[in-house]
mmCIF file with all atom_site columns, C-alpha atoms in Angstrom:
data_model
loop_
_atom_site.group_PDB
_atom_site.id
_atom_site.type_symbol
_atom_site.label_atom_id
_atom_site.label_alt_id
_atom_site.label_comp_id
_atom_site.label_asym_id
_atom_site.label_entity_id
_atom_site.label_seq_id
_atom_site.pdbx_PDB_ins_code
_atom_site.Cartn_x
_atom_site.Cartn_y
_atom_site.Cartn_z
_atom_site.occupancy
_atom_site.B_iso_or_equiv
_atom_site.pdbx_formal_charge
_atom_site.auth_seq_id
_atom_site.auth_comp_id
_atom_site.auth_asym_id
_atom_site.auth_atom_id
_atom_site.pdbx_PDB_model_num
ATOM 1  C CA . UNK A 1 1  ? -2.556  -7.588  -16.525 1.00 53.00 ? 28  UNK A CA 1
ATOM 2  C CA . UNK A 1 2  ? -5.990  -7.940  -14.736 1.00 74.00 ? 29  UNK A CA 1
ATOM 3  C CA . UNK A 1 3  ? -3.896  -9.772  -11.981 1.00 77.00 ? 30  UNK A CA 1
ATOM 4  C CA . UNK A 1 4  ? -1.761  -7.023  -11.653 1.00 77.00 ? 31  UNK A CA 1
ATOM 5  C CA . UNK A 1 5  ? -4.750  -4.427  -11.322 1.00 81.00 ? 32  UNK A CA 1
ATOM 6  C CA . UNK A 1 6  ? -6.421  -6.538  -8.458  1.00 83.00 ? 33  UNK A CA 1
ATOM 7  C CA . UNK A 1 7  ? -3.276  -6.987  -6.606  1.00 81.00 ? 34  UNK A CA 1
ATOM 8  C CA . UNK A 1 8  ? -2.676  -3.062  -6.730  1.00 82.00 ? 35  UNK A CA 1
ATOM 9  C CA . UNK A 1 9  ? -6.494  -2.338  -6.395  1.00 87.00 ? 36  UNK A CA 1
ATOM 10 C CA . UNK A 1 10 ? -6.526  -4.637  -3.277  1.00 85.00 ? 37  UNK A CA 1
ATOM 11 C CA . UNK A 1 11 ? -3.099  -3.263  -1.534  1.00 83.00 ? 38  UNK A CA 1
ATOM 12 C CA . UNK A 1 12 ? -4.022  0.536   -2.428  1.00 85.00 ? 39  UNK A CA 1
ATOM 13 C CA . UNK A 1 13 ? -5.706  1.083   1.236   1.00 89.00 ? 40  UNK A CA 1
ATOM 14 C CA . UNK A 1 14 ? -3.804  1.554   4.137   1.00 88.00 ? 41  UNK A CA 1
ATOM 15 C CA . UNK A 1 15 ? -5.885  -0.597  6.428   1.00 91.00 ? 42  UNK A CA 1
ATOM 16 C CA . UNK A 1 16 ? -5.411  -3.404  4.035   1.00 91.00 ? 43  UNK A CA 1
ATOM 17 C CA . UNK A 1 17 ? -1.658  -3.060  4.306   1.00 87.00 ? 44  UNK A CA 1
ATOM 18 C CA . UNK A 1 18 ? -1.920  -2.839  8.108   1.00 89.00 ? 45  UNK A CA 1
ATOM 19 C CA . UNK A 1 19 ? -3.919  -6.338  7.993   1.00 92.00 ? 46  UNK A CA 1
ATOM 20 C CA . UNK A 1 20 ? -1.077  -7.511  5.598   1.00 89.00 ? 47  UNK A CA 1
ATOM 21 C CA . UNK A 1 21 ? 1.707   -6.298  7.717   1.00 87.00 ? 48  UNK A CA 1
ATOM 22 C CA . UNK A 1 22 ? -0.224  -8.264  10.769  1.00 91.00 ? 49  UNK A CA 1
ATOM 23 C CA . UNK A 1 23 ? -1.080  -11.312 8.574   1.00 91.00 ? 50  UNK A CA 1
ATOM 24 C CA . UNK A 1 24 ? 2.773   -11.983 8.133   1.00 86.00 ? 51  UNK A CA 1
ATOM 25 C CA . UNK A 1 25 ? 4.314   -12.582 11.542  1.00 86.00 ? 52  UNK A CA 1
ATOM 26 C CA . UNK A 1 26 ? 1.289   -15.348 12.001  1.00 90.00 ? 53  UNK A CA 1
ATOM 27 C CA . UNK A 1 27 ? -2.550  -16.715 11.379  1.00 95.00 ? 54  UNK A CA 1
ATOM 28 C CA . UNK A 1 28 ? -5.010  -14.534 12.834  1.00 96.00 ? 55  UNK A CA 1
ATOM 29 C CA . UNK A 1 29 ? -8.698  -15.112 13.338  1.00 95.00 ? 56  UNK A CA 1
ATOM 30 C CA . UNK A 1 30 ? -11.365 -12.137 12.174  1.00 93.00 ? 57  UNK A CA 1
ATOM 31 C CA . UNK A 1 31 ? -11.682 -11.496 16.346  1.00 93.00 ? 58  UNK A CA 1
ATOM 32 C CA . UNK A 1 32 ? -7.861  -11.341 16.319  1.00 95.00 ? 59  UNK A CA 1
ATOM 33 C CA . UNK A 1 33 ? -7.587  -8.711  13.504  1.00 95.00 ? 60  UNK A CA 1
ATOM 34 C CA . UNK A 1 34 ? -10.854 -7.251  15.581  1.00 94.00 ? 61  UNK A CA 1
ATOM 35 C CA . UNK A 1 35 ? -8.897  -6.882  18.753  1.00 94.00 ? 62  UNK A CA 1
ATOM 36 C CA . UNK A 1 36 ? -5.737  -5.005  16.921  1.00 93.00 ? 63  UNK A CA 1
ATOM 37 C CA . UNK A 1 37 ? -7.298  -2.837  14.609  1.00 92.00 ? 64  UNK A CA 1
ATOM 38 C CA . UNK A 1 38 ? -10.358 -1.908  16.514  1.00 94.00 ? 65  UNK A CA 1
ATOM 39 C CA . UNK A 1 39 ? -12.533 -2.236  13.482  1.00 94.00 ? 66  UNK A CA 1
ATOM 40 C CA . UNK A 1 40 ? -15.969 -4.130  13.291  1.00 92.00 ? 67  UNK A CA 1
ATOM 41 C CA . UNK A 1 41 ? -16.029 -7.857  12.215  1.00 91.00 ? 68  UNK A CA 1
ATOM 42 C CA . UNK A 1 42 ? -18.434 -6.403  8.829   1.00 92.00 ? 69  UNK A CA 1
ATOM 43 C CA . UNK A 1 43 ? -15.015 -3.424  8.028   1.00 94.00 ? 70  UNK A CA 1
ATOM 44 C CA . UNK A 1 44 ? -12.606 -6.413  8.640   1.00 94.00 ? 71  UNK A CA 1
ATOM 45 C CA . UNK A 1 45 ? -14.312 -8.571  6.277   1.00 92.00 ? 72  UNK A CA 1
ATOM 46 C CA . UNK A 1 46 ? -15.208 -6.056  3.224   1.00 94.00 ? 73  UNK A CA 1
ATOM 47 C CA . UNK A 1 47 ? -11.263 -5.135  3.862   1.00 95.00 ? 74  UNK A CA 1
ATOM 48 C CA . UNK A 1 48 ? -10.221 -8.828  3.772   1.00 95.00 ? 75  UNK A CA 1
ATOM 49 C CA . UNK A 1 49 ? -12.412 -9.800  0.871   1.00 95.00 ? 76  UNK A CA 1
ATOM 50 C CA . UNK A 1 50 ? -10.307 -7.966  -1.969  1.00 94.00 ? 77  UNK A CA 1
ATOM 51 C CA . UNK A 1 51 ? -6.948  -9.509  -0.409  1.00 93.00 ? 78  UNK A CA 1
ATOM 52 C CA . UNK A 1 52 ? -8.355  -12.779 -1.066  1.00 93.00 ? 79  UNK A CA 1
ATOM 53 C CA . UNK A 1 53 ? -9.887  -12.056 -4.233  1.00 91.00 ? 80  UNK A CA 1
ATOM 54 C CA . UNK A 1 54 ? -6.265  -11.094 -5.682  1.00 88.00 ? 81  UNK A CA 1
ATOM 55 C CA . UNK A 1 55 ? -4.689  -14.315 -4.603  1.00 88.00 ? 82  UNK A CA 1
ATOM 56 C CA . UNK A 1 56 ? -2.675  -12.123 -1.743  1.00 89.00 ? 83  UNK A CA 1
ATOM 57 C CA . UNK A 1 57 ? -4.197  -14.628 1.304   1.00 93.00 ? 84  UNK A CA 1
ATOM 58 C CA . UNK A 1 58 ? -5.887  -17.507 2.045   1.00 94.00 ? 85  UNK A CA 1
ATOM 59 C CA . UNK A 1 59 ? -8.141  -18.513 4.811   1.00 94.00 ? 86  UNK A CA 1
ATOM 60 C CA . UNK A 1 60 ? -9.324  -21.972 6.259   1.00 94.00 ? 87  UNK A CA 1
ATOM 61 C CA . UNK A 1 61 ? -12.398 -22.331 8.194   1.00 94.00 ? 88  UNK A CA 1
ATOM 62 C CA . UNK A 1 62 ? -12.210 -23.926 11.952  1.00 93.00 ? 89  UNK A CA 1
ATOM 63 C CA . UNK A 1 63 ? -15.750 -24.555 13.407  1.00 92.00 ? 90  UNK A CA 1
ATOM 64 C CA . UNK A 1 64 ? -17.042 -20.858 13.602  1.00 90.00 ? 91  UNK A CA 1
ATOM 65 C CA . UNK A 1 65 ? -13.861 -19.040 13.288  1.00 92.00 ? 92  UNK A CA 1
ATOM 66 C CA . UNK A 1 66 ? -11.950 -18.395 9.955   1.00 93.00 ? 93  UNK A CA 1
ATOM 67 C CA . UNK A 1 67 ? -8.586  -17.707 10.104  1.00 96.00 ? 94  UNK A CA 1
ATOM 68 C CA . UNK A 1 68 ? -6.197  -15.808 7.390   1.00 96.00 ? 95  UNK A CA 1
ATOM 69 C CA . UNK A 1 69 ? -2.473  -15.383 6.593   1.00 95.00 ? 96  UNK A CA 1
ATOM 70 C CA . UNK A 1 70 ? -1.225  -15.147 3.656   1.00 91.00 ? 97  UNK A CA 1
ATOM 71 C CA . UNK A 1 71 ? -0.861  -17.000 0.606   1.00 89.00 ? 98  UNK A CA 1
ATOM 72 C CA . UNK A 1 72 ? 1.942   -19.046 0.954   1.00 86.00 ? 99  UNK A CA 1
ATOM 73 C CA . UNK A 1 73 ? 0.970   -21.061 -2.636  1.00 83.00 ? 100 UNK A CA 1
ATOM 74 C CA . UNK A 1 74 ? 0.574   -16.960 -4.429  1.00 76.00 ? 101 UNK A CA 1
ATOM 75 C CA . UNK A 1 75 ? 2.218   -16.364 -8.276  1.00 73.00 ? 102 UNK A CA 1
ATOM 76 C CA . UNK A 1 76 ? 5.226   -14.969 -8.640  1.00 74.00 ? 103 UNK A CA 1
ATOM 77 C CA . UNK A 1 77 ? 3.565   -11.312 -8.927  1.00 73.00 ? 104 UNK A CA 1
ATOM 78 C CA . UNK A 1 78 ? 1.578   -12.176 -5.918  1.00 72.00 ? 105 UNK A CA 1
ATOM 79 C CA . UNK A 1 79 ? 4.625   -12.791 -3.760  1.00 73.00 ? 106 UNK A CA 1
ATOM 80 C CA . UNK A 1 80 ? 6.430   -9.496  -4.718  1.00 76.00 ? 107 UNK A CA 1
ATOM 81 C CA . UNK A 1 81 ? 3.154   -7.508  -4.204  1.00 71.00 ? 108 UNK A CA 1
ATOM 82 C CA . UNK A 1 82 ? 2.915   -9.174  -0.992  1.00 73.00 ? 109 UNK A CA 1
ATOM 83 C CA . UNK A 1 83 ? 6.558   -8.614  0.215   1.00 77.00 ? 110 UNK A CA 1
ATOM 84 C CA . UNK A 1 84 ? 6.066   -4.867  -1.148  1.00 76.00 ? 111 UNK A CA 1
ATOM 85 C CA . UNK A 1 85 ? 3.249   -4.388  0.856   1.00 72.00 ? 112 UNK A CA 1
ATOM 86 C CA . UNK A 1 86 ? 4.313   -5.525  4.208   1.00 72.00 ? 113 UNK A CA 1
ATOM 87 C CA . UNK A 1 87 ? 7.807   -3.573  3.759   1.00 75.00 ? 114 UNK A CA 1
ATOM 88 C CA . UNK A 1 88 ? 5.172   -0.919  2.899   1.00 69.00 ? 115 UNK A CA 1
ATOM 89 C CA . UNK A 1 89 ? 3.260   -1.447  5.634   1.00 65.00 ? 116 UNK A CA 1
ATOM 90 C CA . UNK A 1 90 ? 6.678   -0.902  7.934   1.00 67.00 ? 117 UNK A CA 1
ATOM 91 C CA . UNK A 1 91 ? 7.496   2.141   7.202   1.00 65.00 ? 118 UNK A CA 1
#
């Protein structure tokens, strides 16, 4: 159940399901999500933080830069939050 509640907790902004929607067609840097959303690198980040916390995406680290997509490896529950969010997201 606590799972659940930081899954919904984490998808229940809009500019978290605009990064999600952006995270699945492909990797993106911090700068990346920067450039599309127009948000500051510290916004980005507090918004990314809870998607990662709920096991929604991962991120690796290359030199300076940390890129994110999502979690490919996610639960069951994960996965259909995540697909709910980016159909979400769509409309």
């Amino acid at each position: 159940m606590a799972d659940t509640l930081k899954s919904l907790r984490a998808l229940a902004d809009p500019t978290r399901l605009r990064i999600m929607a952006l995270l699945e067609k492909d990797e993106l840097s911090v700068n990346e999500i920067q450039q599309v959303t127009r948000m500051g690198q510290s916004r980005i980040s507090t918004h990314l933080r809870p998607l990662q916390e709920a096991g929604l995406i991962q991120y690796r680290r290359e030199g300076k830069r940390t890129f994110y997509k999502l979690n490919p490896q996610a639960d069951t529950g994960a996965k259909e939050f995540i697909e709910l969010a980016t159909r979400g997201a769509k409309e």
